[in-house]
Coordinates of C-alpha atoms (C1' of nucleotides) in Angstrom, one line a residue:
Chain A
M1 CA -23.2 15.7 -5.5
K2 CA -25.2 13.8 -7.9
T3 CA -27.5 10.8 -6.6
M4 CA -26.1 7.5 -7.9
K5 CA -25.8 4.1 -6.6
V6 CA -23.6 3.9 -3.6
P7 CA -21.1 0.9 -3.5
E8 CA -21.5 -1.5 -0.7
A9 CA -17.7 -1.0 -0.1
T10 CA -18.4 2.7 0.5
I11 CA -20.8 1.8 3.4
S12 CA -18.2 -0.4 5.0
R13 CA -15.7 2.2 4.9
L14 CA -17.9 4.9 6.3
T15 CA -18.2 2.8 9.4
I16 CA -14.4 2.7 9.5
Y17 CA -14.1 6.3 9.1
S18 CA -16.5 6.9 11.9
R19 CA -14.3 4.7 14.2
F20 CA -11.4 6.9 13.5
L21 CA -13.4 10.3 14.0
E22 CA -14.7 8.9 17.4
Q23 CA -11.0 8.4 18.4
A24 CA -10.1 11.8 17.1
D25 CA -12.9 13.5 18.9
A26 CA -12.0 11.6 22.1
K27 CA -8.5 13.2 21.7
G28 CA -10.0 16.6 21.4
I29 CA -9.1 17.0 17.6
L30 CA -11.3 19.6 16.0
T31 CA -10.6 19.1 12.3
V32 CA -9.2 16.4 10.0
S33 CA -8.4 16.4 6.3
S34 CA -9.2 13.6 4.0
T35 CA -5.5 12.8 4.0
D36 CA -5.6 12.4 7.8
I37 CA -8.4 9.9 7.6
A38 CA -7.0 8.0 4.7
K39 CA -3.6 7.4 6.4
N40 CA -5.2 6.2 9.4
V41 CA -7.5 3.7 7.9
G42 CA -5.5 2.7 5.0
V43 CA -7.1 4.2 1.9
T44 CA -6.5 6.9 -0.5
P45 CA -7.6 10.5 0.3
A46 CA -9.4 10.6 -3.0
Q47 CA -11.3 7.5 -2.0
V48 CA -12.4 9.2 1.2
R49 CA -13.7 12.2 -0.6
K50 CA -15.4 10.2 -3.0
D51 CA -17.1 8.0 -0.4
L52 CA -18.4 11.3 1.3
A53 CA -19.4 12.8 -2.1
Y54 CA -22.1 10.3 -2.4
F55 CA -24.0 11.8 0.5
G56 CA -23.1 15.5 0.3
E57 CA -20.6 18.1 0.9
F58 CA -19.4 18.0 4.5
G59 CA -16.1 19.7 4.3
T60 CA -14.5 23.1 3.8
R61 CA -12.0 23.6 1.0
G62 CA -8.6 24.6 2.4
I63 CA -9.6 23.5 5.9
G64 CA -10.9 20.0 6.0
Y65 CA -13.7 18.4 7.9
T66 CA -15.0 19.3 11.4
V67 CA -14.7 16.1 13.4
K68 CA -17.9 16.3 15.3
D69 CA -19.9 17.3 12.2
L70 CA -18.7 14.7 10.0
L71 CA -19.1 12.2 12.6
K72 CA -22.8 13.3 13.1
H73 CA -23.5 13.1 9.3
I74 CA -22.0 9.7 8.9
R75 CA -24.0 8.3 11.9
K76 CA -27.0 9.9 10.2
I77 CA -26.3 8.3 6.8
L78 CA -25.7 5.0 8.5
G79 CA -29.0 5.2 10.4
L80 CA -27.4 5.2 13.8
T81 CA -29.3 8.2 15.3
K82 CA -31.6 5.9 17.2
I83 CA -31.2 2.6 19.2
W84 CA -31.7 -0.7 17.1
N85 CA -33.2 -3.7 19.1
V86 CA -31.6 -7.0 18.1
A87 CA -32.8 -10.7 18.4
L88 CA -30.0 -13.2 19.0
I89 CA -30.7 -16.7 17.8
G90 CA -28.4 -19.2 19.6
A91 CA -27.2 -19.5 23.2
G92 CA -24.2 -21.3 22.5
N93 CA -20.6 -20.2 23.1
L94 CA -20.6 -17.9 20.1
G95 CA -24.2 -16.5 21.1
R96 CA -23.1 -15.9 24.7
A97 CA -20.2 -13.9 23.7
L98 CA -22.1 -11.7 21.3
A99 CA -24.5 -11.2 24.2
H100 CA -21.9 -9.9 26.3
Y101 CA -20.0 -8.0 23.7
K102 CA -19.8 -4.4 24.8
G103 CA -19.2 -3.0 21.3
F104 CA -22.7 -3.4 20.2
A105 CA -24.3 -1.4 23.0
K106 CA -21.7 1.2 22.6
R107 CA -23.0 1.9 19.0
G108 CA -26.6 1.7 19.6
F109 CA -27.3 -1.9 19.1
E110 CA -29.1 -3.5 22.0
I111 CA -29.6 -7.4 22.2
K112 CA -33.1 -7.5 23.8
A113 CA -33.9 -11.2 23.5
I114 CA -32.0 -14.4 22.9
F115 CA -33.8 -17.5 21.4
D116 CA -32.7 -21.2 21.6
V117 CA -34.2 -24.6 21.1
D118 CA -32.4 -26.1 24.0
P119 CA -34.9 -26.5 27.0
S120 CA -32.1 -26.4 29.4
K121 CA -31.2 -22.9 28.3
I122 CA -34.8 -21.5 27.8
G123 CA -35.9 -19.5 30.8
S124 CA -32.2 -18.7 31.9
K125 CA -30.4 -15.3 31.5
I126 CA -27.2 -14.4 29.6
G127 CA -26.0 -11.2 31.4
N128 CA -29.4 -9.7 32.0
I129 CA -30.9 -10.8 28.8
N130 CA -33.7 -13.5 28.7
V131 CA -33.4 -16.6 26.8
Y132 CA -36.7 -17.6 25.2
S133 CA -37.9 -20.5 23.2
M134 CA -38.0 -20.2 19.5
D135 CA -41.8 -20.3 19.7
E136 CA -41.8 -17.0 21.3
L137 CA -40.0 -15.3 18.6
N138 CA -42.9 -13.7 16.8
E139 CA -44.4 -12.5 20.1
K140 CA -41.2 -11.0 21.3
V141 CA -40.2 -9.3 18.0
K142 CA -43.5 -7.3 18.4
E143 CA -43.4 -6.7 22.1
L144 CA -39.7 -5.7 22.2
D145 CA -39.6 -3.9 18.8
L146 CA -36.7 -6.3 17.6
R147 CA -35.5 -5.0 14.1
L148 CA -32.3 -6.9 13.6
G149 CA -31.4 -10.6 13.9
I150 CA -28.2 -12.3 14.6
I151 CA -27.8 -16.1 13.7
A152 CA -25.2 -17.8 16.0
V153 CA -26.5 -21.4 15.8
P154 CA -24.7 -24.6 14.1
A155 CA -24.6 -24.7 10.6
V156 CA -27.4 -27.3 10.3
A157 CA -29.8 -25.0 12.0
A158 CA -29.0 -21.8 10.3
Q159 CA -31.5 -21.9 7.5
E160 CA -34.4 -22.7 9.9
A161 CA -33.3 -19.8 12.1
A162 CA -33.3 -17.5 9.0
W163 CA -36.8 -18.5 8.1
A164 CA -38.0 -17.9 11.6
L165 CA -36.6 -14.4 11.7
V166 CA -38.1 -13.5 8.3
K167 CA -41.4 -14.8 9.3
A168 CA -41.4 -12.8 12.4
G169 CA -40.8 -9.7 10.4
I170 CA -37.0 -9.1 10.8
K171 CA -35.6 -7.2 7.8
G172 CA -31.9 -7.3 8.6
I173 CA -30.0 -10.5 9.4
I174 CA -26.3 -11.3 10.2
N175 CA -25.4 -15.0 9.8
F176 CA -22.5 -16.2 11.9
A177 CA -23.1 -20.0 10.8
P178 CA -20.7 -21.3 8.1
R179 CA -23.4 -22.0 5.7
S180 CA -25.1 -20.0 2.9
I181 CA -28.6 -19.3 3.7
I182 CA -31.4 -17.8 1.6
V183 CA -34.0 -15.2 2.8
D184 CA -36.7 -13.0 1.0
E185 CA -35.3 -10.6 -1.2
N186 CA -36.6 -7.7 0.7
V187 CA -34.4 -8.8 3.7
I188 CA -30.8 -7.7 3.9
L189 CA -28.6 -10.6 4.8
R190 CA -24.8 -10.4 5.6
R191 CA -22.5 -13.3 6.4
V192 CA -19.6 -13.3 8.8
D193 CA -17.7 -16.5 8.6
L194 CA -14.9 -16.5 11.3
A195 CA -13.0 -19.4 10.1
A196 CA -13.1 -18.1 6.5
E197 CA -11.2 -15.0 7.6
L198 CA -8.4 -17.2 8.9
E199 CA -8.5 -19.2 5.6
V200 CA -7.8 -16.0 3.6
L201 CA -4.8 -15.6 5.9
T202 CA -3.5 -19.0 5.2
Y203 CA -4.0 -18.6 1.5
N204 CA -1.9 -15.5 1.5
L205 CA 0.9 -16.9 3.8
Q206 CA 1.5 -19.9 1.6
E207 CA 1.0 -17.8 -1.5
C208 CA 3.9 -15.5 -0.4
K209 CA 6.1 -18.5 0.4
I210 CA 6.7 -17.0 3.8
D211 CA 5.8 -20.3 4.9
A212 CA 7.6 -22.5 2.5
Chain B
M1 CA -5.2 -21.3 -17.2
K2 CA -3.1 -18.4 -17.3
T3 CA -1.2 -17.2 -14.2
M4 CA -2.5 -13.7 -13.2
K5 CA -3.3 -11.9 -10.0
V6 CA -6.1 -13.5 -8.0
P7 CA -8.7 -11.1 -6.7
E8 CA -9.2 -11.2 -2.9
A9 CA -12.9 -11.7 -3.5
T10 CA -12.1 -14.9 -5.2
I11 CA -10.3 -16.2 -2.2
S12 CA -13.3 -15.4 0.0
R13 CA -15.6 -17.1 -2.4
L14 CA -13.4 -20.3 -2.5
T15 CA -14.0 -20.7 1.2
I16 CA -17.7 -20.3 0.6
Y17 CA -17.7 -23.0 -2.1
S18 CA -15.8 -25.4 0.2
R19 CA -18.6 -24.9 2.8
F20 CA -21.2 -26.0 0.3
L21 CA -19.0 -28.9 -1.0
E22 CA -18.6 -30.3 2.6
Q23 CA -22.3 -30.2 2.9
A24 CA -22.8 -31.9 -0.4
D25 CA -20.1 -34.5 0.4
A26 CA -21.9 -35.2 3.8
K27 CA -25.2 -35.8 1.9
G28 CA -23.3 -38.4 -0.4
I29 CA -23.6 -36.2 -3.5
L30 CA -20.7 -37.1 -5.9
T31 CA -20.9 -34.5 -8.6
V32 CA -22.0 -30.8 -8.8
S33 CA -22.0 -28.4 -11.7
S34 CA -20.9 -24.7 -11.5
T35 CA -24.7 -24.0 -11.6
D36 CA -25.4 -26.1 -8.4
I37 CA -22.6 -24.3 -6.6
A38 CA -23.7 -20.9 -7.8
K39 CA -27.2 -21.3 -6.8
N40 CA -26.4 -22.4 -3.3
V41 CA -24.0 -19.7 -2.5
G42 CA -25.7 -16.8 -4.5
V43 CA -23.3 -16.2 -7.3
T44 CA -23.4 -16.7 -11.0
P45 CA -22.2 -20.0 -12.6
A46 CA -19.6 -18.0 -14.6
Q47 CA -18.2 -16.5 -11.4
V48 CA -17.6 -20.0 -9.9
R49 CA -15.8 -21.3 -13.1
K50 CA -13.7 -18.1 -13.4
D51 CA -12.7 -18.4 -9.6
L52 CA -11.6 -21.8 -10.2
A53 CA -9.9 -21.2 -13.5
Y54 CA -7.3 -19.2 -11.7
F55 CA -6.0 -22.3 -10.2
G56 CA -6.4 -25.0 -12.7
E57 CA -9.0 -27.1 -14.5
F58 CA -10.8 -29.2 -11.9
G59 CA -14.0 -30.2 -13.8
T60 CA -15.0 -32.3 -16.6
R61 CA -17.1 -30.8 -19.5
G62 CA -20.5 -32.3 -19.8
I63 CA -20.2 -33.6 -16.2
G64 CA -19.2 -31.0 -13.7
Y65 CA -17.0 -31.4 -10.7
T66 CA -16.3 -34.4 -8.5
V67 CA -17.2 -33.1 -4.9
K68 CA -14.5 -34.9 -3.1
D69 CA -11.8 -33.8 -5.7
L70 CA -12.7 -30.2 -5.9
L71 CA -13.0 -30.0 -2.1
K72 CA -9.5 -31.5 -1.9
H73 CA -8.2 -28.9 -4.6
I74 CA -9.7 -25.9 -2.7
R75 CA -8.3 -26.9 0.5
K76 CA -4.8 -27.3 -0.9
I77 CA -5.2 -23.9 -2.6
L78 CA -6.2 -22.2 0.7
G79 CA -3.3 -23.9 2.6
L80 CA -5.6 -26.0 4.7
T81 CA -3.8 -29.3 4.3
K82 CA -2.2 -29.0 7.7
I83 CA -3.0 -27.6 11.2
W84 CA -2.4 -23.9 11.9
N85 CA -1.7 -23.0 15.5
V86 CA -3.2 -19.7 16.6
A87 CA -2.3 -17.3 19.2
L88 CA -5.2 -15.4 20.8
I89 CA -4.7 -12.0 22.4
G90 CA -7.4 -11.1 24.8
A91 CA -9.3 -13.3 27.4
G92 CA -12.3 -11.1 27.7
N93 CA -15.7 -11.9 26.6
L94 CA -15.0 -12.1 22.8
G95 CA -11.7 -13.9 23.4
R96 CA -13.4 -16.4 25.5
A97 CA -15.9 -17.1 22.9
L98 CA -13.5 -17.4 20.1
A99 CA -11.5 -19.8 22.4
H100 CA -14.5 -21.9 22.8
Y101 CA -15.7 -21.7 19.1
K102 CA -15.8 -25.2 17.5
G103 CA -15.7 -23.9 14.0
F104 CA -12.1 -23.1 14.1
A105 CA -10.8 -26.7 15.2
K106 CA -13.2 -28.2 12.7
R107 CA -11.3 -26.4 10.0
G108 CA -7.7 -27.1 11.2
F109 CA -7.1 -23.8 13.2
E110 CA -6.2 -24.6 16.9
I111 CA -5.9 -21.8 19.2
K112 CA -2.9 -23.1 21.3
A113 CA -2.4 -20.2 23.8
I114 CA -4.2 -17.1 25.0
F115 CA -2.5 -13.9 26.1
D116 CA -3.7 -11.1 28.3
V117 CA -2.4 -8.5 30.5
D118 CA -4.8 -8.8 33.4
P119 CA -2.9 -10.6 36.3
S120 CA -6.2 -12.3 37.6
K121 CA -6.6 -14.1 34.2
I122 CA -3.0 -15.0 33.7
G123 CA -2.2 -18.7 34.7
S124 CA -6.0 -19.6 34.4
K125 CA -7.4 -21.7 31.7
I126 CA -10.2 -21.2 29.1
G127 CA -11.5 -24.5 28.2
N128 CA -8.2 -26.4 28.2
I129 CA -6.1 -23.6 26.7
N130 CA -3.7 -21.8 29.0
V131 CA -3.8 -18.0 29.5
Y132 CA -0.2 -16.5 29.6
S133 CA 1.2 -13.0 30.1
M134 CA 1.9 -11.0 27.0
D135 CA 5.6 -11.2 28.2
E136 CA 5.5 -14.9 27.2
L137 CA 4.3 -14.3 23.7
N138 CA 7.7 -14.5 22.0
E139 CA 8.7 -17.6 23.8
K140 CA 5.3 -19.5 23.3
V141 CA 5.2 -18.5 19.6
K142 CA 8.4 -20.5 19.2
E143 CA 7.6 -23.2 21.7
L144 CA 4.1 -23.9 20.2
D145 CA 4.7 -23.0 16.7
L146 CA 2.1 -20.3 16.6
R147 CA 1.6 -19.0 13.0
L148 CA -1.6 -16.9 13.2
G149 CA -2.8 -14.3 15.6
I150 CA -6.3 -13.1 16.6
I151 CA -6.6 -9.8 18.3
A152 CA -9.7 -9.7 20.7
V153 CA -8.7 -6.8 23.0
P154 CA -10.4 -3.5 23.7
A155 CA -9.7 -0.9 21.0
V156 CA -7.2 1.1 22.9
A157 CA -5.0 -1.9 23.3
A158 CA -5.1 -3.3 19.7
Q159 CA -2.3 -1.6 18.1
E160 CA 0.1 -2.7 20.9
A161 CA -1.2 -6.2 20.6
A162 CA -0.5 -6.1 16.9
W163 CA 3.1 -4.9 17.5
A164 CA 3.7 -7.6 20.0
L165 CA 2.4 -10.2 17.5
V166 CA 4.5 -8.9 14.6
K167 CA 7.6 -8.8 16.9
A168 CA 7.1 -12.4 17.9
G169 CA 7.2 -13.4 14.2
I170 CA 3.4 -13.8 13.6
K171 CA 2.8 -13.2 9.9
G172 CA -1.1 -13.4 9.7
I173 CA -3.4 -11.3 12.0
I174 CA -7.2 -11.0 12.4
N175 CA -8.2 -7.9 14.3
F176 CA -11.6 -7.9 16.1
A177 CA -11.0 -4.6 17.7
P178 CA -13.0 -1.6 16.2
R179 CA -9.9 0.3 15.4
S180 CA -7.6 0.4 12.3
I181 CA -4.2 -0.9 13.1
I182 CA -0.9 -1.0 11.2
V183 CA 1.6 -3.8 10.7
D184 CA 4.8 -4.5 8.8
E185 CA 3.8 -4.9 5.1
N186 CA 5.0 -8.5 5.0
V187 CA 2.2 -9.4 7.5
I188 CA -1.2 -10.0 6.3
L189 CA -4.0 -8.2 8.4
R190 CA -7.7 -8.7 8.1
R191 CA -10.3 -6.7 10.1
V192 CA -13.5 -8.0 11.4
D193 CA -15.7 -5.4 12.9
L194 CA -18.9 -6.9 14.3
A195 CA -20.8 -3.7 14.9
A196 CA -19.9 -2.6 11.4
E197 CA -21.8 -5.4 10.1
L198 CA -24.8 -4.3 11.9
E199 CA -24.2 -0.8 10.7
V200 CA -24.3 -1.9 7.0
L201 CA -27.7 -3.4 7.7
T202 CA -29.2 -0.3 9.3
Y203 CA -27.9 1.8 6.3
N204 CA -29.7 -0.5 4.0
L205 CA -32.8 -0.8 6.1
Q206 CA -33.3 3.0 6.2
E207 CA -32.2 3.4 2.7
C208 CA -35.0 1.1 1.4
K209 CA -37.6 2.9 3.5
I210 CA -38.5 -0.5 4.8
D211 CA -38.4 1.2 8.0
A212 CA -39.9 4.7 7.2
Chain C
dT1 C1' -2.3 36.8 -1.1
dA2 C1' -0.3 32.0 -0.9
dG3 C1' -1.0 27.6 0.8
dA4 C1' -4.0 24.0 1.7
dT5 C1' -7.7 21.1 0.8
dT6 C1' -12.2 20.0 -1.0
dG7 C1' -15.6 18.3 -4.6
dT8 C1' -15.9 16.5 -9.0
dT9 C1' -14.7 14.9 -13.5
dA10 C1' -12.1 12.0 -16.5
dA11 C1' -8.9 8.2 -16.9
dT12 C1' -7.6 4.0 -15.2
dC13 C1' -8.0 -0.2 -13.3
dG14 C1' -9.9 -4.5 -12.0
dA15 C1' -13.8 -7.6 -11.4
dT16 C1' -18.0 -9.6 -13.2
dT17 C1' -20.8 -11.4 -16.9
dA18 C1' -22.0 -13.3 -21.2
dA19 C1' -21.1 -16.1 -24.9
dC20 C1' -19.3 -20.0 -27.1
dA21 C1' -16.0 -23.4 -28.8
dA22 C1' -14.3 -27.6 -26.7
dT23 C1' -15.4 -31.9 -25.3
dC24 C1' -17.4 -35.3 -22.1
Chain D
dT1 C1' -25.2 -38.6 -31.7
dA2 C1' -27.5 -35.1 -28.5
dG3 C1' -27.3 -32.8 -24.4
dA4 C1' -24.8 -30.9 -20.8
dT5 C1' -21.2 -28.4 -19.0
dT6 C1' -16.6 -26.8 -18.7
dG7 C1' -12.7 -23.5 -19.7
dT8 C1' -11.7 -19.2 -21.7
dT9 C1' -12.1 -15.0 -24.4
dA10 C1' -14.1 -10.8 -25.2
dA11 C1' -17.4 -7.3 -23.6
dT12 C1' -19.5 -5.1 -19.9
dC13 C1' -19.9 -3.1 -15.7
dG14 C1' -18.4 -0.8 -11.7
dA15 C1' -15.0 1.0 -8.5
dT16 C1' -10.7 3.4 -7.6
dT17 C1' -7.3 6.8 -8.6
dA18 C1' -5.4 11.1 -10.5
dA19 C1' -5.9 15.5 -11.6
dC20 C1' -7.5 20.1 -11.2
dA21 C1' -10.7 23.9 -10.8
dA22 C1' -13.1 25.9 -6.9
dT23 C1' -12.4 28.2 -2.7
dC24 C1' -11.4 28.7 2.2

DNA sequence: TAGATTGTTAATCGATTAACAATC
DNA sequence: TAGATTGTTAATCGATTAACAATC
């Protein structure tokens, strides 16, 4: 293994491999080959081995990978060995759903506080998470050790929410609002545009004339 | 313009460009340059022009692009000139949120029916959308002209939901469950893994030692 | 040992960027 | 005309794939 720049796509795939490994582990499978992983997640075996090779040698030639070991290594690589506390901005429909979503906690992400500008929501609870005023963001980030931010506000409010998060010291943000936002360059920003996913489908469907 | 394979990434960027153009149009801006677009969405101007060049010549040298025209062209390219009816599988928290999410309807995607296996949910409504039994999927797909499917069920049920959608004739599917699924090769499948997005953040945060 | 599978290199493939003639 | 900006080509960059020696 030589140290070199790891493609972003490799990181995304590592999370996908880890999903498969969790399933395999749950089924009691002890060992998997790169081909097993590849078949399940829809990539080539070479791709799997290359992705892992950026970080070390985790397998045994002739045998494959020990499921539990590889899972542990990938979790370490992704920084998932501890709990990450999350600030959620926006207590609307999407925000409420994300607050309830079990998949986060299952992977070590805990939404510890929700923030909104709507006075009728401030002071309420979603599940057992408090909804605070945006004015309390700085304070709560420190108090609750919030490290990540999720923006689930309307498009017009997205940039402001991002600035507030950055100002409060949050270094990793996911933006669910359908608008491009900018942040300091030492902050990691990812965009999830739900409608955009559907739009890629419609492009492909009409392209293939399936729909003509 | 020569006809050649269009990268998937180009399609995703077109949706992002269209978001910016909508904002610009709302502000009354008549013309934008590739540099304007690029700055806003975080790519290079050459990238913008290349992406558009796959589909035609939409600009005027020395001037730029007419906002309304370019928006219309991109919508046409993406197949957004008509309404797409959507089947949503799963009436849990995530499903409920997606059912309420305004961003879909705003872009011509209408969730017309929700399906679940839970008898306590079947027959109820989420917003004004009926929740049906999975047994009714085939029938409703025809009756309501459903073209796209969204899978928002637990991981263990995802593959079964996918098969049901494919069997019902759905040709484009978005999978929100954190599990890889397979579909017929004439079906377009996209995966949205919410926790995976956070995991890419945590990788980057520990990588940069911001967090050491 | 023979069969299987890794880790790694080199070759291929594809996407992005830079540059510039065309032209408004 | 001079300045601006497109459309497009060629060059660069990066990621994927194929192949195979290493080795269990």
